[in-house]
C-alpha cells in the first residue's frame, strides 16, 4: 500500500542543518494499524506529513498504491488528499464556525462522486458511529475535547479514505477520553479493515497497534509486530 | 471551479459572517453603507440645486424657449404678429410677452425701487405657475386696470422694524391697500394691491406685476413690442425642437432654449460641483476599499492555521480564496443595500424639508441610474479589496500555514 525508500528531510535553520528524517525505508500494508513512536523531535510528525502529502521530502521516494507521489501537481495532491487520505490532528482542528454536522460533511461535499443524499447519509452514519449524532447541530466550542476529537475522526472518515493518518490524536485528552478515541480507531480498523498510521509517544497506546515503528534522530531504530498487543 | 466548490466556499463564508464576530460584520456593513451614502449625497444635492434652479428659471423667467431681440435691437417688435406666429406652431403650448419698466413704489413713508413687469395674465398662466403662488388676495385678470400684485418680500411685514429688515420692503402692505407707482418716464398712478404672492424664487418675488393694458396707459400707446417672449412647450416636445422650429419658420428674433441660457450662467458653478463630487467619490471608494481590505486581511491572518488544516484535508485553494471573496461580496452587497436605504430616506426627508435659501430651494435629486452606477463602482472596489488578501493567503504552503 505504501512504500518509502530512503526518505530524507533536512531543515535549514540559518547555518544549522536539522536532519528531521535521515534515510527512512518503510512498507505499510493494507489494513495495518501502525504506530509511529519515539521521543520528541525524533521526526514522527515530519514522517507523517511526508506520507500525507502535506510536505515535500528533500530526497527519497514515496509510493502510495503504486503511484509515485512526487509526480503529482499541486492540485492533484489536493485531490489525492481529498479522495484517498484522512487526517486527525492533535488539536482537533475543526472549523469553529461550522456545526458538527457541517464540519463532518465538508470533505464529502467537495467530492464529485457524491450526491447530496449520499453525503448526508454518510455524515449521519458516521455521526451515529461516533455517538454524537444528537450533538450534530452544536458548534465545536460547545463540545468537550474528547468529543471534538471524535468529530475530527468522523470528518477524516466520512470519505472512507484508503489511509487514515493521526498525529498524536490523544495528546490533549485525559486517559478516559483517550481510551474512547483509541477504541474508535480500533473499531474502524477492525470493522472496515482501515489502514491507520498513528503517531504517539504515550507508551500505553502501543496496546492498540499491530506494528510499531520507533524513530530516533530521524532514523528507524526498531520495527516489529507488536507482541504484547491486547486482544 | 465547479458548483460544489462554490457551494462549499459560500457555506464557509456565510457561517463565518453569521457566527464569527457579529459586531465587526455590522460595523463593516455600516461603513460601506455610509460611504455609499456619501457617494450619492453630494452629487444628488448639487443635482437637486441645479434642477431646482432650472425649474425656477423655467417657471418664473424664460419658460422653455426665450425669444429676445436681435443684438442691437432693444425690443421684440411686431409683437402681435410674432405671438400669433409662435402660438400657431405645433408643440407650442403658449407664448407670452414680458415688458418691464423701472419704477419707484411708495407706501406711507416707504419708498422702494423695483422693476414693474407687464404680463398678459391669462396667457401667463400657461407659462408660469405664478398664479398658484398667491398667499393673499387674487391673481390679475386680463382686463384689470389700476391693480397690481406684489411679492411677499416687497410687501414686507409690519411687525419688523425697517432697520431690522433683511431686504428693503414697503413695510407691511396688505391686500386692498393702495400704493403709488412712479415710473421712470414720470408717469405716476395709484394702484390697489390685488394680491400678494410668494414663489421662493427671489427674482420673481422682488418684482411687481401689472397687466399689459395698464402698461399701455403708462406708455401712452399700444404696446406692440416687448422685452422678450417666453414660450412654453407642450409635454413631449423638446426645447430644441421648438427652438429649431421657430428659427425655421421665420421668427427673426434671437431664440434660445433654457439649457442654452443656463449652460452659460450655471456652467461654471456646475464645474466646481463636479470637482467636489469627484473628490467625495474618490474618498468614499478609498475608505471602502481600505476598510474591506483590512477586515479581510485580519480575518485571513487570524485563520492561517485553519486555512492550512482545510488544505490538508483536501480543500482546494480556490475554495479558500472564494470563501473570503464571498464574505466581502456579502458585506459589500449588504452595505450597498443599507446605503440605498439611507439615501432614499434622506431623499424622502428632504422632499418634505427642502433646503431653502433666499435665492432658491432644493431637494435631493437621485435617479435609479445614480444608484446603479455607484453600486457597481463600490462593488468592484470591494471585490478588489477582498480578493487581494484572499488570493495571497490561499497561496501559502500548508506547512507554513499550519504552524501559524
Ligand atoms: N519547519 C521546521 N523548520 C525547522 N526545523 C523543523 C521544522 N519542523 C520540524 N523541525 C525539526 O525537525 C525535527 C523533527 O521534528 P518533528 O516535528 O518531526 O518531531 P516529532 O517527533 O513530531 O516531535 P514531537 O513528539 O515533539 O511532536 C525536530 O528537531 C524539529 O525541530
Ligand atoms: Mg510531532
XYZ file of C-alpha atoms and ligand atoms in Angstrom:
667
model
C 0.000 0.000 0.000
C 2.719 2.499 0.995
C 6.398 2.141 0.107
C 9.030 4.545 1.341
C 12.606 4.481 0.067
C 15.497 6.300 1.678
C 13.376 9.250 2.722
C 15.237 12.342 3.894
C 14.075 15.720 5.117
C 16.534 18.399 6.074
C 15.522 21.728 7.566
C 17.854 24.672 7.355
C 17.755 26.980 10.324
C 20.182 29.684 9.349
C 23.518 27.904 9.190
C 22.331 24.902 11.212
C 21.053 21.846 9.360
C 18.429 19.726 11.078
C 18.033 16.236 9.657
C 14.445 15.596 10.665
C 14.387 12.384 8.615
C 17.645 10.682 7.855
C 17.122 7.818 5.422
C 13.848 6.103 6.283
C 12.759 2.894 4.493
C 9.320 1.548 5.303
C 6.487 -0.509 3.843
C 2.963 -0.309 5.150
C 0.391 -2.997 4.367
C -3.271 -2.505 3.729
C -5.363 -2.930 6.864
C -2.443 -2.323 9.196
C -2.793 -0.249 12.355
C 0.713 1.172 12.517
C 2.076 3.152 15.433
C 4.975 5.543 14.963
C 6.643 6.148 18.305
C 9.748 7.834 19.562
C 10.959 10.742 21.633
C 10.105 14.332 20.952
C 11.940 15.730 17.954
C 12.654 12.317 16.508
C 10.855 13.087 13.246
C 7.438 11.458 13.768
C 5.375 14.413 12.594
C 7.747 15.038 9.725
C 7.343 11.442 8.519
C 3.567 11.598 8.810
C 3.412 14.878 6.874
C 5.520 13.368 4.087
C 3.228 10.358 3.883
C 0.190 12.576 3.984
C 1.399 14.771 1.115
C 1.499 17.794 3.395
C 5.194 18.434 2.832
C 7.863 17.601 0.274
C 10.804 15.348 1.126
C 14.329 16.609 0.491
C 15.076 13.307 -1.202
C 13.738 9.765 -1.409
C 10.623 8.210 -2.801
C 7.082 7.714 -1.549
C 4.846 5.368 -3.489
C 1.209 5.067 -2.482
C -0.932 2.483 -4.247
C 1.733 2.193 -6.935
C 1.775 5.952 -7.544
C 4.973 7.956 -7.118
C 3.535 10.991 -5.395
C 6.425 13.270 -6.306
C 4.995 13.262 -9.832
C 1.707 14.851 -8.774
C 0.919 18.509 -9.350
C -0.242 20.701 -6.512
C -3.882 20.338 -7.489
C -3.557 16.577 -7.964
C -2.100 16.308 -4.475
C -5.063 18.237 -3.084
C -7.438 15.863 -4.831
C -5.387 12.868 -3.701
C -5.769 14.051 -0.101
C -9.488 14.625 -0.599
C -10.246 11.268 -2.207
C -7.729 8.894 -0.632
C -6.443 10.244 2.682
C -7.910 11.175 6.030
C -6.285 13.183 8.810
C -6.810 13.592 12.516
C -4.750 16.343 14.132
C -3.583 16.738 17.700
C -5.680 19.839 18.355
C -8.858 18.601 16.551
C -8.627 21.472 14.038
C -12.350 21.777 13.437
C -13.742 24.847 11.686
C -15.074 26.858 14.655
C -17.939 28.498 12.755
C -19.347 25.251 11.369
C -21.590 22.864 13.285
C -20.548 19.281 13.973
C -22.621 18.158 11.015
C -21.162 20.806 8.673
C -17.606 20.050 9.781
C -18.015 16.354 9.101
C -19.736 16.741 5.749
C -17.299 19.388 4.454
C -14.864 16.982 2.722
C -17.756 14.906 1.378
C -19.461 17.947 -0.105
C -16.412 18.599 -2.269
C -16.353 15.153 -3.854
C -17.594 14.993 -7.396
C -18.707 11.382 -6.968
C -21.076 12.064 -4.056
C -24.641 13.288 -4.447
C -26.191 15.439 -1.759
C -28.207 12.472 -0.474
C -25.110 10.317 -0.324
C -23.022 12.720 1.680
C -25.899 13.407 4.054
C -26.308 9.696 4.649
C -22.558 9.165 5.048
C -22.403 12.036 7.524
C -25.318 10.742 9.545
C -23.900 7.208 9.584
C -20.505 8.293 10.814
C -22.019 10.613 13.426
C -24.095 7.689 14.715
C -20.951 5.580 14.869
C -19.027 8.079 16.985
C -22.079 8.589 19.182
C -22.502 12.319 18.512
C -25.489 12.279 16.186
C -27.652 14.104 18.730
C -24.990 16.839 19.002
C -24.874 17.373 15.249
C -26.126 20.970 15.356
C -23.702 22.077 18.054
C -20.615 24.171 17.414
C -17.200 22.643 18.241
C -16.698 25.009 21.198
C -19.806 23.535 22.797
C -18.193 20.076 22.922
C -15.548 18.568 25.182
C -12.054 17.862 23.854
C -12.777 14.145 23.547
C -15.997 14.832 21.659
C -14.230 17.286 19.333
C -11.567 14.713 18.573
C -14.285 12.178 17.732
C -15.805 14.735 15.350
C -12.384 15.239 13.807
C -12.135 11.463 13.335
C -15.587 11.439 11.744
C -14.513 14.199 9.342
C -11.423 12.172 8.400
C -13.517 9.027 7.860
C -16.539 10.437 6.029
C -14.918 9.977 2.618
C -13.881 6.404 3.502
C -10.192 7.104 2.860
C -7.655 4.470 1.858
C -5.328 5.580 4.627
C -6.118 7.355 7.872
C -3.365 9.451 9.443
C -3.400 10.659 13.031
C -0.739 12.782 14.741
C -0.961 12.332 18.498
C -4.755 12.458 18.494
C -4.893 11.952 22.251
C -2.213 14.406 23.322
C -4.771 16.873 24.625
C -7.074 14.293 26.193
C -7.229 12.629 29.603
C -6.839 8.850 29.861
C -10.539 8.103 29.787
C -11.214 10.188 26.694
C -8.044 8.855 25.076
C -9.407 5.359 25.504
C -12.740 6.262 23.955
C -10.989 7.789 20.938
C -8.465 4.962 20.565
C -11.243 2.379 20.871
C -12.968 4.118 17.987
C -9.816 3.928 15.869
C -9.519 0.238 16.657
C -13.160 -0.406 15.851
C -12.776 1.331 12.481
C -9.596 -0.612 11.781
C -11.271 -3.905 12.579
C -14.676 -3.344 11.037
C -13.628 -1.989 7.626
C -10.020 -3.147 7.544
C -8.958 0.516 7.603
C -5.250 1.260 7.170
C -4.218 3.585 10.012
C -0.897 5.332 10.638
C -0.815 6.948 14.063
C 1.914 8.928 15.791
C 2.075 8.614 19.537
C 4.566 8.886 22.341
C 2.355 7.541 25.124
C 3.677 4.132 25.964
C 0.323 2.568 26.838
C -1.052 3.390 23.350
C 1.110 0.618 21.937
C -1.528 -1.880 23.101
C -3.630 -0.686 20.194
C -1.066 -1.020 17.402
C -0.457 -4.083 15.210
C 3.011 -2.926 14.474
C 5.267 -0.293 15.968
C 7.970 1.727 14.235
C 10.302 3.556 16.587
C 12.198 6.631 15.451
C 15.201 8.350 16.929
C 17.024 11.284 15.341
C 15.237 10.766 12.051
C 16.119 7.081 11.777
C 14.110 3.927 12.361
C 15.582 2.171 15.376
C 13.068 -0.659 15.617
C 10.191 -2.005 13.562
C 8.198 -5.002 14.646
C 4.901 -6.769 15.104
C 3.512 -5.805 18.464
C 3.748 -8.983 20.534
C 2.113 -7.505 23.601
C -0.882 -6.307 21.630
C -4.095 -6.881 23.506
C -6.980 -8.990 22.142
C -14.011 25.648 -10.073
C -17.185 23.613 -10.028
C -20.559 24.174 -8.452
C -19.704 22.043 -5.431
C -16.594 24.057 -4.695
C -18.503 27.336 -4.935
C -21.193 25.920 -2.681
C -18.653 24.962 -0.035
C -16.909 28.348 -0.355
C -20.266 30.086 0.096
C -21.157 27.939 3.105
C -17.829 28.760 4.757
C -18.300 32.473 4.012
C -21.862 32.571 5.285
C -21.068 30.722 8.501
C -18.017 32.853 9.161
C -20.145 36.008 8.913
C -23.054 34.522 10.863
C -21.063 33.011 13.702
C -17.776 34.893 13.842
C -17.769 38.426 15.264
C -21.254 39.882 14.794
C -20.158 43.393 15.713
C -17.369 43.617 13.163
C -19.805 42.471 10.483
C -22.329 45.133 11.469
C -19.692 47.871 11.657
C -18.277 46.923 8.271
C -21.719 46.992 6.669
C -22.332 50.352 8.336
C -19.114 51.824 6.952
C -19.838 50.575 3.429
C -23.374 51.940 3.745
C -22.104 55.318 4.902
C -19.550 55.505 2.103
C -22.288 54.693 -0.383
C -24.490 57.409 1.108
C -21.596 59.830 0.878
C -21.029 58.927 -2.769
C -24.700 59.564 -3.535
C -25.430 62.509 -1.285
C -23.253 65.368 -2.524
C -23.843 64.827 -6.246
C -27.568 64.381 -5.565
C -27.544 67.563 -3.537
C -25.838 69.538 -6.308
C -28.089 67.948 -8.884
C -31.072 68.934 -6.775
C -29.841 72.520 -6.607
C -29.254 72.558 -10.364
C -32.648 71.019 -11.054
C -34.429 73.400 -8.746
C -32.719 76.462 -10.186
C -33.520 75.242 -13.681
C -37.155 74.665 -12.771
C -37.479 78.095 -11.233
C -35.820 79.763 -14.179
C -38.259 77.945 -16.470
C -41.239 78.736 -14.279
C -40.630 82.381 -13.494
C -38.164 83.710 -16.040
C -37.947 82.262 -19.504
C -40.250 79.280 -19.994
C -38.755 76.579 -22.189
C -37.666 78.842 -25.007
C -36.860 82.547 -24.861
C -37.388 84.816 -27.842
C -35.416 88.022 -27.340
C -34.377 90.937 -29.553
C -31.549 90.519 -32.045
C -28.383 92.114 -30.736
C -28.549 95.811 -31.377
C -32.322 95.930 -31.018
C -33.948 96.968 -27.773
C -37.273 95.213 -28.192
C -39.001 92.329 -29.855
C -41.091 94.295 -32.342
C -44.198 93.442 -34.331
C -45.352 91.676 -31.191
C -48.904 90.705 -32.180
C -47.831 89.007 -35.390
C -44.880 87.300 -33.761
C -47.053 85.924 -30.942
C -49.624 84.664 -33.433
C -46.890 83.000 -35.453
C -45.370 81.260 -32.423
C -48.688 80.267 -30.882
C -49.675 78.637 -34.139
C -46.724 76.296 -34.237
C -47.060 72.618 -33.273
C -45.658 71.834 -29.859
C -46.065 75.359 -28.557
C -48.354 75.465 -25.560
C -48.363 79.245 -25.248
C -46.135 82.223 -25.929
C -46.437 85.241 -23.701
C -44.616 88.606 -23.655
C -42.900 90.399 -20.802
C -42.223 94.097 -20.656
C -40.550 95.660 -17.649
C -40.107 99.204 -16.566
C -38.106 100.623 -13.710
C -40.272 102.351 -11.119
C -40.472 103.610 -7.566
C -43.132 102.265 -5.194
C -44.468 104.498 -2.482
C -46.492 103.360 0.505
C -46.921 105.560 3.565
C -43.363 106.629 4.486
C -41.691 103.869 2.473
C -40.114 104.198 -0.950
C -38.810 101.194 -2.882
C -37.189 100.908 -6.300
C -38.473 97.904 -8.245
C -38.956 96.607 -11.718
C -42.608 96.564 -12.770
C -43.334 93.745 -15.165
C -46.280 93.828 -17.534
C -47.825 90.466 -18.407
C -50.873 89.057 -20.152
C -52.306 87.385 -17.055
C -54.269 84.626 -18.785
C -51.552 83.646 -21.233
C -49.015 83.843 -18.414
C -50.955 81.102 -16.607
C -49.909 78.627 -19.300
C -46.254 79.509 -18.934
C -45.734 80.262 -15.254
C -47.220 78.818 -12.062
C -47.166 82.313 -10.540
C -50.975 82.329 -10.294
C -50.823 79.314 -7.979
C -48.480 81.076 -5.576
C -50.873 83.693 -4.244
C -50.718 83.882 -0.467
C -53.261 86.661 -0.216
C -55.891 88.217 -2.489
C -56.013 87.019 -6.066
C -54.162 86.917 -9.340
C -54.521 89.547 -12.080
C -57.250 89.311 -14.708
C -56.690 90.270 -18.344
C -58.816 93.440 -18.300
C -57.675 94.709 -14.887
C -56.540 98.301 -14.631
C -55.211 100.055 -11.554
C -54.440 96.709 -9.935
C -51.062 95.245 -9.043
C -49.820 92.022 -7.487
C -46.636 92.167 -5.421
C -44.223 89.681 -3.923
C -44.179 88.969 -0.222
C -40.694 90.465 0.292
C -41.881 93.656 -1.394
C -44.994 93.834 0.746
C -42.908 93.374 3.860
C -44.011 92.742 7.395
C -45.418 95.491 9.617
C -44.037 93.784 12.729
C -40.409 94.120 11.609
C -38.767 97.474 12.058
C -37.260 98.988 8.951
C -33.668 98.832 10.206
C -34.056 95.144 11.057
C -35.257 94.142 7.617
C -33.311 91.555 5.640
C -34.180 93.348 2.436
C -35.969 96.642 1.960
C -39.748 96.427 1.671
C -42.827 98.571 1.796
C -43.190 97.749 5.467
C -46.367 95.693 5.599
C -48.650 96.223 2.632
C -51.887 94.237 2.794
C -54.287 93.167 0.075
C -56.610 96.057 -0.763
C -54.096 98.738 0.224
C -53.266 101.440 -2.247
C -49.696 102.004 -3.384
C -48.269 104.640 -5.684
C -46.059 103.688 -8.583
C -43.891 106.353 -10.148
C -42.436 105.135 -13.466
C -39.137 106.127 -14.951
C -40.870 108.239 -17.567
C -42.566 110.300 -14.871
C -45.991 108.667 -15.156
C -47.440 108.210 -11.687
C -50.515 106.273 -10.677
C -52.138 104.767 -7.582
C -52.794 101.015 -7.702
C -54.847 98.747 -5.495
C -52.893 95.697 -4.295
C -54.981 92.837 -5.680
C -52.800 90.021 -4.419
C -49.567 89.051 -2.712
C -47.571 86.014 -3.858
C -44.587 84.074 -2.741
C -42.680 81.794 -5.161
C -39.365 81.220 -3.336
C -37.522 82.486 -6.430
C -36.122 85.809 -5.313
C -36.128 87.448 -8.767
C -39.855 86.895 -9.114
C -40.614 87.747 -5.513
C -38.956 91.156 -5.724
C -40.879 92.100 -8.851
C -44.389 93.548 -9.083
C -46.776 92.626 -11.875
C -49.352 94.733 -13.724
C -51.489 93.944 -16.759
C -50.487 94.668 -20.327
C -53.432 97.069 -20.572
C -52.172 99.067 -17.603
C -48.693 99.304 -19.108
C -50.133 100.638 -22.328
C -51.566 103.500 -20.273
C -48.126 104.097 -18.773
C -46.543 104.241 -22.193
C -49.475 106.169 -23.596
C -49.665 103.984 -26.686
C -50.480 100.402 -27.685
C -47.570 98.123 -26.787
C -46.727 96.208 -29.970
C -43.281 95.365 -28.655
C -41.834 93.553 -25.638
C -38.557 92.903 -23.824
C -38.869 89.260 -24.741
C -41.342 86.448 -25.271
C -41.356 83.336 -23.124
C -42.541 80.132 -24.790
C -43.885 77.049 -23.055
C -43.606 73.725 -24.863
C -46.369 71.159 -24.804
C -45.464 67.957 -22.940
C -43.460 65.656 -25.194
C -41.884 68.427 -27.260
C -38.245 69.179 -26.571
C -36.919 72.689 -26.141
C -34.582 72.037 -29.013
C -37.460 71.077 -31.285
C -39.307 74.301 -30.523
C -36.196 76.389 -30.998
C -35.402 74.830 -34.386
C -38.992 75.191 -35.458
C -39.152 78.867 -34.518
C -35.946 79.623 -36.341
C -37.032 77.664 -39.372
C -40.447 79.263 -39.697
C -39.424 82.854 -39.705
C -39.082 84.117 -36.181
C -36.441 86.696 -36.898
C -35.534 87.269 -33.256
C -32.915 85.637 -31.141
C -34.166 82.202 -29.994
C -32.565 80.365 -27.075
C -33.567 77.334 -25.043
C -33.383 77.410 -21.256
C -30.456 74.999 -21.456
C -28.644 77.393 -23.796
C -29.112 80.156 -21.276
C -28.268 78.105 -18.208
C -25.205 76.446 -19.650
C -23.622 79.875 -19.719
C -24.541 81.026 -16.241
C -24.672 77.729 -14.367
C -21.808 76.156 -16.277
C -19.088 77.451 -14.038
C -20.944 76.513 -10.862
C -21.537 73.015 -12.222
C -17.822 72.683 -12.919
C -16.940 73.371 -9.289
C -19.672 70.970 -8.226
C -18.113 68.315 -10.430
C -14.753 68.726 -8.681
C -16.345 68.389 -5.248
C -18.288 65.344 -6.452
C -15.150 63.672 -7.740
C -13.267 64.265 -4.506
C -16.111 62.869 -2.426
C -16.426 59.872 -4.746
C -12.729 59.039 -4.571
C -12.622 59.443 -0.798
C -15.606 57.100 -0.403
C -14.092 54.487 -2.684
C -10.759 54.623 -0.886
C -12.362 54.316 2.554
C -14.474 51.358 1.450
C -11.552 49.634 -0.221
C -9.223 50.137 2.718
C -11.788 49.051 5.311
C -12.714 45.883 3.445
C -9.057 45.165 2.749
C -8.241 45.452 6.455
C -11.258 43.389 7.523
C -10.412 40.545 5.157
C -6.687 40.737 5.873
C -7.312 40.436 9.614
C -9.675 37.545 9.011
C -7.180 35.687 6.865
C -4.274 36.327 9.243
C -6.340 35.049 12.153
C -7.270 31.913 10.273
C -3.952 30.933 8.733
C -3.760 27.759 10.779
C -7.321 26.857 9.916
C -6.616 27.519 6.244
C -3.661 25.135 6.493
C -5.886 22.465 8.035
C -8.564 22.906 5.378
C -5.970 22.466 2.662
C -4.571 19.441 4.460
C -7.955 17.700 4.394
C -8.278 18.317 0.673
C -9.959 21.720 0.312
C -8.574 23.402 -2.785
C -7.006 26.857 -2.505
C -9.606 28.286 -4.881
C -12.342 27.314 -2.409
C -10.450 29.102 0.322
C -9.980 32.195 -1.807
C -13.637 32.341 -2.786
C -14.635 31.841 0.837
C -13.135 35.259 1.625
C -14.275 36.613 -1.710
C -17.864 35.691 -0.885
C -17.531 37.251 2.533
C -16.501 40.549 1.028
C -19.245 40.309 -1.595
C -21.877 39.707 1.081
C -20.549 42.591 3.193
C -20.449 44.905 0.184
C -23.945 43.975 -1.013
C -25.457 44.449 2.441
C -23.565 47.732 2.825
C -24.782 48.954 -0.539
C -28.367 47.978 0.299
C -28.054 49.865 3.576
C -26.637 52.839 1.665
C -29.523 52.778 -0.809
C -31.996 52.721 2.079
C -30.255 55.629 3.840
C -30.002 57.663 0.632
C -33.664 57.034 -0.204
C -34.735 58.011 3.292
C -32.701 61.213 3.033
C -34.314 61.931 -0.318
C -37.794 61.440 1.108
C -36.965 63.534 4.168
C -35.600 66.344 2.046
C -38.610 66.247 -0.248
C -40.604 67.353 2.788
C -37.891 69.547 4.271
C -36.077 71.099 1.309
C -33.022 73.243 1.754
C -34.345 76.782 1.477
C -32.185 79.796 0.774
C -33.385 83.285 -0.071
C -32.440 82.619 -3.691
C -33.760 79.122 -4.314
C -34.858 75.923 -2.625
C -33.574 72.431 -3.359
C -34.193 68.762 -2.631
C -32.052 65.672 -3.258
C -32.185 64.569 -6.844
C -31.365 60.837 -7.096
C -32.019 58.795 -10.222
C -32.053 54.973 -10.337
C -29.073 55.286 -12.666
C -27.065 57.069 -9.946
C -27.825 54.212 -7.572
C -26.879 51.548 -10.119
C -23.630 53.199 -11.177
C -22.457 53.946 -7.648
C -23.380 50.429 -6.519
C -21.295 48.978 -9.315
C -18.313 51.207 -8.558
C -18.403 50.323 -4.877
C -18.947 46.646 -5.646
C -15.926 46.444 -7.914
C -13.782 48.283 -5.347
C -14.964 45.839 -2.659
C -14.148 42.787 -4.748
C -10.631 44.010 -5.399
C -10.181 44.860 -1.722
C -11.304 41.379 -0.668
C -9.719 39.178 -3.258
C -6.206 40.567 -2.946
C -5.616 39.333 0.631
C -7.722 36.218 -0.024
C -5.582 35.341 -3.007
C -2.390 35.917 -1.038
C -3.341 33.763 1.922
C -4.763 30.960 -0.197
C -1.380 30.549 -1.872
C 0.549 29.980 1.345
C 2.001 26.461 1.609
C 0.398 24.060 4.052
C 3.362 23.683 6.396
C 3.793 27.419 6.936
C 0.078 27.923 7.383
C -0.385 25.051 9.828
C 2.465 26.283 12.002
C 0.995 29.788 12.214
N 9.583 23.672 9.883
C 10.671 23.294 10.523
N 11.766 24.061 10.480
C 12.891 23.676 11.125
N 13.006 22.573 11.818
C 11.958 21.761 11.910
C 10.716 22.087 11.256
N 9.852 21.092 11.521
C 10.487 20.195 12.291
N 11.746 20.582 12.523
C 12.755 19.871 13.289
O 12.773 18.540 12.809
C 12.927 17.643 13.885
C 11.806 16.632 13.892
O 10.582 17.315 14.177
P 9.189 16.596 14.306
O 8.165 17.636 14.471
O 9.028 15.646 13.203
O 9.378 15.783 15.672
P 8.313 14.896 16.432
O 8.911 13.548 16.543
O 6.995 15.001 15.828
O 8.311 15.552 17.878
P 7.118 15.751 18.898
O 6.947 14.433 19.598
O 7.623 16.789 19.822
O 5.927 16.156 18.126
C 12.999 18.459 15.142
O 14.343 18.628 15.528
C 12.383 19.783 14.743
O 12.979 20.826 15.483
Mg 5.090 15.793 16.371
